[in-house]
PDB file of C-alpha atoms in Angstrom:
ATOM      1  CA  GLU A 231      25.590 -18.483  31.922  1.00  0.00           C
ATOM      2  CA  THR A 232      25.018 -21.041  29.178  1.00  0.00           C
ATOM      3  CA  GLY A 233      21.219 -21.060  29.217  1.00  0.00           C
ATOM      4  CA  VAL A 234      21.248 -24.801  29.855  1.00  0.00           C
ATOM      5  CA  THR A 235      19.803 -25.783  33.232  1.00  0.00           C
ATOM      6  CA  GLN A 236      19.972 -29.215  34.794  1.00  0.00           C
ATOM      7  CA  SER A 237      18.035 -30.566  37.749  1.00  0.00           C
ATOM      8  CA  PRO A 238      18.557 -31.724  40.353  1.00  0.00           C
ATOM      9  CA  THR A 239      22.134 -30.610  41.080  1.00  0.00           C
ATOM     10  CA  HIS A 240      22.780 -33.506  43.449  1.00  0.00           C
ATOM     11  CA  LEU A 241      21.064 -36.834  43.928  1.00  0.00           C
ATOM     12  CA  ILE A 242      21.650 -39.933  46.047  1.00  0.00           C
ATOM     13  CA  LYS A 243      20.072 -43.213  44.968  1.00  0.00           C
ATOM     14  CA  THR A 244      20.270 -46.809  46.085  1.00  0.00           C
ATOM     15  CA  ARG A 245      21.612 -49.574  43.861  1.00  0.00           C
ATOM     16  CA  GLY A 246      18.814 -51.095  41.758  1.00  0.00           C
ATOM     17  CA  GLN A 247      16.678 -47.961  41.774  1.00  0.00           C
ATOM     18  CA  GLN A 248      15.730 -45.865  38.775  1.00  0.00           C
ATOM     19  CA  VAL A 249      16.567 -42.182  38.260  1.00  0.00           C
ATOM     20  CA  THR A 250      15.437 -39.389  35.945  1.00  0.00           C
ATOM     21  CA  LEU A 251      17.646 -36.384  35.291  1.00  0.00           C
ATOM     22  CA  ARG A 252      16.336 -33.296  33.554  1.00  0.00           C
ATOM     23  CA  CYS A 253      17.760 -30.662  31.246  1.00  0.00           C
ATOM     24  CA  SER A 254      16.221 -27.433  30.015  1.00  0.00           C
ATOM     25  CA  SER A 255      17.795 -25.899  26.908  1.00  0.00           C
ATOM     26  CA  GLN A 256      17.608 -22.583  25.121  1.00  0.00           C
ATOM     27  CA  SER A 257      14.933 -21.945  22.525  1.00  0.00           C
ATOM     28  CA  GLY A 258      16.038 -23.170  19.100  1.00  0.00           C
ATOM     29  CA  HIS A 259      18.511 -25.722  20.465  1.00  0.00           C
ATOM     30  CA  ASN A 260      17.061 -28.719  18.676  1.00  0.00           C
ATOM     31  CA  THR A 261      19.968 -31.059  19.438  1.00  0.00           C
ATOM     32  CA  VAL A 262      20.808 -32.296  22.909  1.00  0.00           C
ATOM     33  CA  SER A 263      23.540 -34.664  24.025  1.00  0.00           C
ATOM     34  CA  TRP A 264      24.100 -36.343  27.365  1.00  0.00           C
ATOM     35  CA  TYR A 265      27.512 -37.177  28.803  1.00  0.00           C
ATOM     36  CA  GLN A 266      28.712 -39.120  31.839  1.00  0.00           C
ATOM     37  CA  GLN A 267      31.773 -37.763  33.631  1.00  0.00           C
ATOM     38  CA  ALA A 268      33.304 -40.078  36.218  1.00  0.00           C
ATOM     39  CA  LEU A 269      35.512 -38.496  38.864  1.00  0.00           C
ATOM     40  CA  GLY A 270      38.852 -37.436  37.395  1.00  0.00           C
ATOM     41  CA  GLN A 271      37.860 -38.388  33.853  1.00  0.00           C
ATOM     42  CA  GLY A 272      36.725 -36.642  30.702  1.00  0.00           C
ATOM     43  CA  PRO A 273      33.039 -36.695  29.751  1.00  0.00           C
ATOM     44  CA  GLN A 274      31.871 -39.796  27.880  1.00  0.00           C
ATOM     45  CA  PHE A 275      29.133 -39.513  25.249  1.00  0.00           C
ATOM     46  CA  ILE A 276      25.937 -41.367  26.202  1.00  0.00           C
ATOM     47  CA  PHE A 277      23.541 -40.403  23.423  1.00  0.00           C
ATOM     48  CA  GLN A 278      22.160 -37.556  21.353  1.00  0.00           C
ATOM     49  CA  TYR A 279      18.674 -36.439  20.392  1.00  0.00           C
ATOM     50  CA  TYR A 280      17.675 -34.338  17.402  1.00  0.00           C
ATOM     51  CA  ARG A 281      14.095 -33.172  17.029  1.00  0.00           C
ATOM     52  CA  GLU A 282      12.921 -35.712  19.633  1.00  0.00           C
ATOM     53  CA  GLU A 283      14.589 -38.705  17.952  1.00  0.00           C
ATOM     54  CA  GLU A 284      17.714 -40.481  19.175  1.00  0.00           C
ATOM     55  CA  ASN A 285      20.327 -40.134  16.426  1.00  0.00           C
ATOM     56  CA  GLY A 286      23.539 -41.289  18.058  1.00  0.00           C
ATOM     57  CA  ARG A 287      24.561 -43.478  20.955  1.00  0.00           C
ATOM     58  CA  GLY A 288      27.796 -44.172  22.773  1.00  0.00           C
ATOM     59  CA  ASN A 289      28.915 -47.370  24.451  1.00  0.00           C
ATOM     60  CA  PHE A 290      26.226 -47.422  27.149  1.00  0.00           C
ATOM     61  CA  PRO A 291      23.720 -50.229  27.886  1.00  0.00           C
ATOM     62  CA  PRO A 292      19.997 -49.932  27.083  1.00  0.00           C
ATOM     63  CA  ARG A 293      19.167 -49.177  30.716  1.00  0.00           C
ATOM     64  CA  PHE A 294      20.330 -45.661  29.834  1.00  0.00           C
ATOM     65  CA  SER A 295      17.499 -44.057  27.888  1.00  0.00           C
ATOM     66  CA  GLY A 296      16.334 -40.577  27.064  1.00  0.00           C
ATOM     67  CA  LEU A 297      13.593 -38.336  25.842  1.00  0.00           C
ATOM     68  CA  GLN A 298      13.555 -34.936  24.173  1.00  0.00           C
ATOM     69  CA  PHE A 299      10.463 -32.748  24.245  1.00  0.00           C
ATOM     70  CA  PRO A 300       9.181 -30.060  21.849  1.00  0.00           C
ATOM     71  CA  ASN A 301       9.837 -27.352  24.465  1.00  0.00           C
ATOM     72  CA  TYR A 302      13.642 -27.981  24.243  1.00  0.00           C
ATOM     73  CA  SER A 303      13.738 -29.909  27.501  1.00  0.00           C
ATOM     74  CA  SER A 304      15.071 -33.440  27.789  1.00  0.00           C
ATOM     75  CA  GLU A 305      15.450 -36.319  30.234  1.00  0.00           C
ATOM     76  CA  LEU A 306      18.030 -38.984  30.935  1.00  0.00           C
ATOM     77  CA  ASN A 307      16.641 -42.119  32.561  1.00  0.00           C
ATOM     78  CA  VAL A 308      18.801 -44.791  34.143  1.00  0.00           C
ATOM     79  CA  ASN A 309      17.243 -48.068  35.296  1.00  0.00           C
ATOM     80  CA  ALA A 310      18.673 -50.675  37.668  1.00  0.00           C
ATOM     81  CA  LEU A 311      21.314 -48.312  39.022  1.00  0.00           C
ATOM     82  CA  GLU A 312      24.776 -49.726  39.676  1.00  0.00           C
ATOM     83  CA  LEU A 313      27.511 -48.321  41.917  1.00  0.00           C
ATOM     84  CA  ASP A 314      29.589 -47.489  38.804  1.00  0.00           C
ATOM     85  CA  ASP A 315      26.814 -45.173  37.590  1.00  0.00           C
ATOM     86  CA  SER A 316      27.972 -42.670  40.220  1.00  0.00           C
ATOM     87  CA  ALA A 317      29.176 -39.703  38.178  1.00  0.00           C
ATOM     88  CA  LEU A 318      28.464 -36.161  37.024  1.00  0.00           C
ATOM     89  CA  TYR A 319      25.874 -36.245  34.232  1.00  0.00           C
ATOM     90  CA  LEU A 320      26.115 -33.400  31.747  1.00  0.00           C
ATOM     91  CA  CYS A 321      23.614 -32.165  29.238  1.00  0.00           C
ATOM     92  CA  ALA A 322      24.787 -30.183  26.195  1.00  0.00           C
ATOM     93  CA  SER A 323      22.529 -28.432  23.739  1.00  0.00           C
ATOM     94  CA  TYR A 324      23.104 -26.907  20.308  1.00  0.00           C
ATOM     95  CA  ARG A 325      21.566 -24.849  17.573  1.00  0.00           C
ATOM     96  CA  PRO A 326      22.519 -26.108  14.113  1.00  0.00           C
ATOM     97  CA  ASN A 327      26.179 -25.371  13.304  1.00  0.00           C
ATOM     98  CA  THR A 328      26.924 -23.827  16.696  1.00  0.00           C
ATOM     99  CA  GLU A 329      28.983 -24.808  19.695  1.00  0.00           C
ATOM    100  CA  ALA A 330      27.843 -27.066  22.504  1.00  0.00           C
ATOM    101  CA  PHE A 331      26.573 -25.317  25.609  1.00  0.00           C
ATOM    102  CA  PHE A 332      26.883 -27.475  28.704  1.00  0.00           C
ATOM    103  CA  GLY A 333      24.749 -27.344  31.803  1.00  0.00           C
ATOM    104  CA  GLN A 334      26.298 -27.418  35.282  1.00  0.00           C
ATOM    105  CA  GLY A 335      25.599 -31.123  35.608  1.00  0.00           C
ATOM    106  CA  THR A 336      23.816 -33.431  38.040  1.00  0.00           C
ATOM    107  CA  ARG A 337      26.021 -35.228  40.556  1.00  0.00           C
ATOM    108  CA  LEU A 338      24.561 -38.736  41.004  1.00  0.00           C
ATOM    109  CA  THR A 339      25.758 -40.912  43.861  1.00  0.00           C
ATOM    110  CA  VAL A 340      24.645 -44.549  43.959  1.00  0.00           C
ATOM    111  CA  VAL A 341      24.994 -46.266  47.333  1.00  0.00           C
TER     112      VAL A 341
ATOM    113  CA  GLN B 109      40.736 -44.810  16.727  1.00  0.00           C
ATOM    114  CA  GLN B 110      38.165 -42.824  18.655  1.00  0.00           C
ATOM    115  CA  GLN B 111      40.531 -41.843  21.453  1.00  0.00           C
ATOM    116  CA  VAL B 112      42.015 -38.485  22.224  1.00  0.00           C
ATOM    117  CA  LYS B 113      45.098 -38.728  24.455  1.00  0.00           C
ATOM    118  CA  GLN B 114      45.868 -35.774  26.712  1.00  0.00           C
ATOM    119  CA  SER B 115      48.938 -34.898  28.764  1.00  0.00           C
ATOM    120  CA  PRO B 116      50.031 -33.999  31.339  1.00  0.00           C
ATOM    121  CA  GLN B 117      47.494 -35.180  33.894  1.00  0.00           C
ATOM    122  CA  SER B 118      48.359 -32.260  36.159  1.00  0.00           C
ATOM    123  CA  LEU B 119      50.380 -29.086  35.819  1.00  0.00           C
ATOM    124  CA  ILE B 120      51.657 -26.504  38.276  1.00  0.00           C
ATOM    125  CA  VAL B 121      52.748 -23.126  36.891  1.00  0.00           C
ATOM    126  CA  GLN B 122      53.827 -19.898  38.557  1.00  0.00           C
ATOM    127  CA  LYS B 123      51.768 -16.766  37.963  1.00  0.00           C
ATOM    128  CA  GLY B 124      52.887 -15.148  34.720  1.00  0.00           C
ATOM    129  CA  GLY B 125      54.259 -18.366  33.287  1.00  0.00           C
ATOM    130  CA  ILE B 126      53.172 -20.340  30.218  1.00  0.00           C
ATOM    131  CA  SER B 127      50.941 -23.387  30.623  1.00  0.00           C
ATOM    132  CA  ILE B 128      51.131 -25.976  27.842  1.00  0.00           C
ATOM    133  CA  ILE B 129      48.745 -28.924  27.483  1.00  0.00           C
ATOM    134  CA  ASN B 130      49.100 -31.469  24.682  1.00  0.00           C
ATOM    135  CA  CYS B 131      46.664 -33.766  22.896  1.00  0.00           C
ATOM    136  CA  ALA B 132      46.992 -36.419  20.205  1.00  0.00           C
ATOM    137  CA  TYR B 133      44.374 -38.169  18.096  1.00  0.00           C
ATOM    138  CA  GLU B 134      44.237 -41.079  15.656  1.00  0.00           C
ATOM    139  CA  ASN B 135      41.058 -40.630  13.651  1.00  0.00           C
ATOM    140  CA  THR B 136      41.806 -38.440  10.623  1.00  0.00           C
ATOM    141  CA  ALA B 137      38.066 -37.935  10.109  1.00  0.00           C
ATOM    142  CA  PHE B 138      38.039 -35.554  13.090  1.00  0.00           C
ATOM    143  CA  ASP B 139      37.767 -32.024  11.763  1.00  0.00           C
ATOM    144  CA  TYR B 140      36.963 -29.861  14.759  1.00  0.00           C
ATOM    145  CA  PHE B 141      39.106 -29.595  17.890  1.00  0.00           C
ATOM    146  CA  PRO B 142      37.793 -27.580  20.851  1.00  0.00           C
ATOM    147  CA  TRP B 143      39.295 -26.958  24.270  1.00  0.00           C
ATOM    148  CA  TYR B 144      37.064 -26.770  27.313  1.00  0.00           C
ATOM    149  CA  GLN B 145      37.673 -25.285  30.756  1.00  0.00           C
ATOM    150  CA  GLN B 146      35.896 -26.774  33.753  1.00  0.00           C
ATOM    151  CA  PHE B 147      35.754 -25.392  37.274  1.00  0.00           C
ATOM    152  CA  PRO B 148      34.684 -27.583  40.214  1.00  0.00           C
ATOM    153  CA  GLY B 149      30.919 -28.031  40.319  1.00  0.00           C
ATOM    154  CA  LYS B 150      30.460 -26.575  36.837  1.00  0.00           C
ATOM    155  CA  GLY B 151      29.996 -27.983  33.371  1.00  0.00           C
ATOM    156  CA  PRO B 152      32.703 -27.614  30.721  1.00  0.00           C
ATOM    157  CA  ALA B 153      32.816 -24.219  28.985  1.00  0.00           C
ATOM    158  CA  LEU B 154      34.232 -23.740  25.496  1.00  0.00           C
ATOM    159  CA  LEU B 155      37.533 -21.865  25.591  1.00  0.00           C
ATOM    160  CA  ILE B 156      38.807 -21.922  22.035  1.00  0.00           C
ATOM    161  CA  ALA B 157      38.527 -24.230  19.017  1.00  0.00           C
ATOM    162  CA  ILE B 158      40.364 -24.915  15.767  1.00  0.00           C
ATOM    163  CA  ARG B 159      39.847 -26.703  12.467  1.00  0.00           C
ATOM    164  CA  PRO B 160      42.662 -28.649  10.755  1.00  0.00           C
ATOM    165  CA  ASP B 161      43.064 -26.199   7.877  1.00  0.00           C
ATOM    166  CA  VAL B 162      44.639 -23.724  10.329  1.00  0.00           C
ATOM    167  CA  SER B 163      47.955 -24.292  12.158  1.00  0.00           C
ATOM    168  CA  GLU B 164      47.414 -21.770  14.931  1.00  0.00           C
ATOM    169  CA  LYS B 165      44.578 -19.804  16.492  1.00  0.00           C
ATOM    170  CA  LYS B 166      44.928 -17.165  19.160  1.00  0.00           C
ATOM    171  CA  GLU B 167      42.273 -15.623  21.385  1.00  0.00           C
ATOM    172  CA  GLY B 168      43.620 -13.327  24.058  1.00  0.00           C
ATOM    173  CA  ARG B 169      46.042 -15.273  26.263  1.00  0.00           C
ATOM    174  CA  PHE B 170      44.943 -18.632  24.796  1.00  0.00           C
ATOM    175  CA  THR B 171      46.533 -20.153  21.689  1.00  0.00           C
ATOM    176  CA  ILE B 172      45.908 -23.483  19.976  1.00  0.00           C
ATOM    177  CA  SER B 173      48.745 -24.939  17.899  1.00  0.00           C
ATOM    178  CA  PHE B 174      47.726 -27.652  15.443  1.00  0.00           C
ATOM    179  CA  ASN B 175      50.016 -30.142  13.672  1.00  0.00           C
ATOM    180  CA  LYS B 176      47.932 -32.072  11.171  1.00  0.00           C
ATOM    181  CA  SER B 177      50.720 -34.384   9.976  1.00  0.00           C
ATOM    182  CA  ALA B 178      51.568 -35.407  13.547  1.00  0.00           C
ATOM    183  CA  LYS B 179      47.892 -35.538  14.549  1.00  0.00           C
ATOM    184  CA  GLN B 180      48.637 -33.412  17.588  1.00  0.00           C
ATOM    185  CA  PHE B 181      47.333 -30.165  18.987  1.00  0.00           C
ATOM    186  CA  SER B 182      48.141 -28.152  22.050  1.00  0.00           C
ATOM    187  CA  LEU B 183      46.812 -25.340  24.229  1.00  0.00           C
ATOM    188  CA  HIS B 184      49.121 -22.578  25.369  1.00  0.00           C
ATOM    189  CA  ILE B 185      48.029 -20.239  28.147  1.00  0.00           C
ATOM    190  CA  MET B 186      50.270 -17.183  28.221  1.00  0.00           C
ATOM    191  CA  ASP B 187      50.741 -15.074  31.362  1.00  0.00           C
ATOM    192  CA  SER B 188      48.931 -17.715  33.429  1.00  0.00           C
ATOM    193  CA  GLN B 189      46.836 -16.346  36.295  1.00  0.00           C
ATOM    194  CA  PRO B 190      45.552 -17.973  39.514  1.00  0.00           C
ATOM    195  CA  GLY B 191      42.026 -17.610  38.071  1.00  0.00           C
ATOM    196  CA  ASP B 192      43.074 -19.983  35.274  1.00  0.00           C
ATOM    197  CA  SER B 193      43.344 -22.801  37.831  1.00  0.00           C
ATOM    198  CA  ALA B 194      40.836 -25.351  36.521  1.00  0.00           C
ATOM    199  CA  THR B 195      40.648 -28.624  34.628  1.00  0.00           C
ATOM    200  CA  TYR B 196      41.196 -28.370  30.877  1.00  0.00           C
ATOM    201  CA  PHE B 197      39.886 -30.871  28.355  1.00  0.00           C
ATOM    202  CA  CYS B 198      40.777 -31.210  24.715  1.00  0.00           C
ATOM    203  CA  ALA B 199      38.157 -32.774  22.475  1.00  0.00           C
ATOM    204  CA  ALA B 200      37.594 -33.802  18.886  1.00  0.00           C
ATOM    205  CA  ARG B 201      34.553 -34.132  16.691  1.00  0.00           C
ATOM    206  CA  MET B 202      33.564 -35.038  13.168  1.00  0.00           C
ATOM    207  CA  ASP B 203      31.442 -32.385  11.520  1.00  0.00           C
ATOM    208  CA  SER B 204      28.935 -35.060  10.557  1.00  0.00           C
ATOM    209  CA  SER B 205      28.206 -35.634  14.240  1.00  0.00           C
ATOM    210  CA  TYR B 206      27.885 -33.459  17.307  1.00  0.00           C
ATOM    211  CA  LYS B 207      29.501 -36.235  19.389  1.00  0.00           C
ATOM    212  CA  LEU B 208      32.552 -34.921  21.243  1.00  0.00           C
ATOM    213  CA  ILE B 209      35.416 -37.260  22.140  1.00  0.00           C
ATOM    214  CA  PHE B 210      37.148 -35.824  25.194  1.00  0.00           C
ATOM    215  CA  GLY B 211      40.660 -36.261  26.490  1.00  0.00           C
ATOM    216  CA  SER B 212      41.170 -37.320  30.096  1.00  0.00           C
ATOM    217  CA  GLY B 213      41.766 -33.776  31.338  1.00  0.00           C
ATOM    218  CA  THR B 214      44.609 -31.726  32.818  1.00  0.00           C
ATOM    219  CA  ARG B 215      44.337 -30.152  36.249  1.00  0.00           C
ATOM    220  CA  LEU B 216      46.115 -26.816  36.126  1.00  0.00           C
ATOM    221  CA  LEU B 217      47.187 -25.003  39.266  1.00  0.00           C
ATOM    222  CA  VAL B 218      48.619 -21.515  38.881  1.00  0.00           C
ATOM    223  CA  ARG B 219      50.501 -20.423  42.001  1.00  0.00           C
ATOM    224  CA  PRO B 220      50.429 -16.722  42.989  1.00  0.00           C
TER     225      PRO B 220
END
């Protein structure tokens, strides 16, 4: 049990739609990162938020956006979904100078 | 320069045997190297981690060996058990960032 909860666990969307994925972190975890894990691959860094500000971004287009809230929850939003966006989306949260705790992920299928 | 290369892609080991997974990196600014274990339908869970000022770290049946000059590190699982069957990822990070760069993963199957 990592204390990081993601919802929903599974989701099916149609190409072109928009999706919002949610993550609830432990109290005091003021940094959250989001990763995309395609089938059979390692997780790829999407972006990171610290104290509600984005402070790092991987090689993902602007249609991937996020929010972090004061209650240690966060969202990943993806607009104009493409078939290649089908993946497991992972949220990881941290206290300063501690390890990353990953949630169980949201499996997104785009059809 | 940001890549972490992991091998083998898959590994089959008999119960009680030693599982060895290797990783290599290019960016000498990386200064933290964790290994994660992932079961189907779950997120990655930290197994063990090392910093480059140490050549070896052991926790129970899991050992990381680190070769700074070769820019390589490896995970050894001693006395492998069927419950160890999972996908293992090496990763690297710069202390100035929480961003983890993951390897491509190794699917380990431990046969009874």
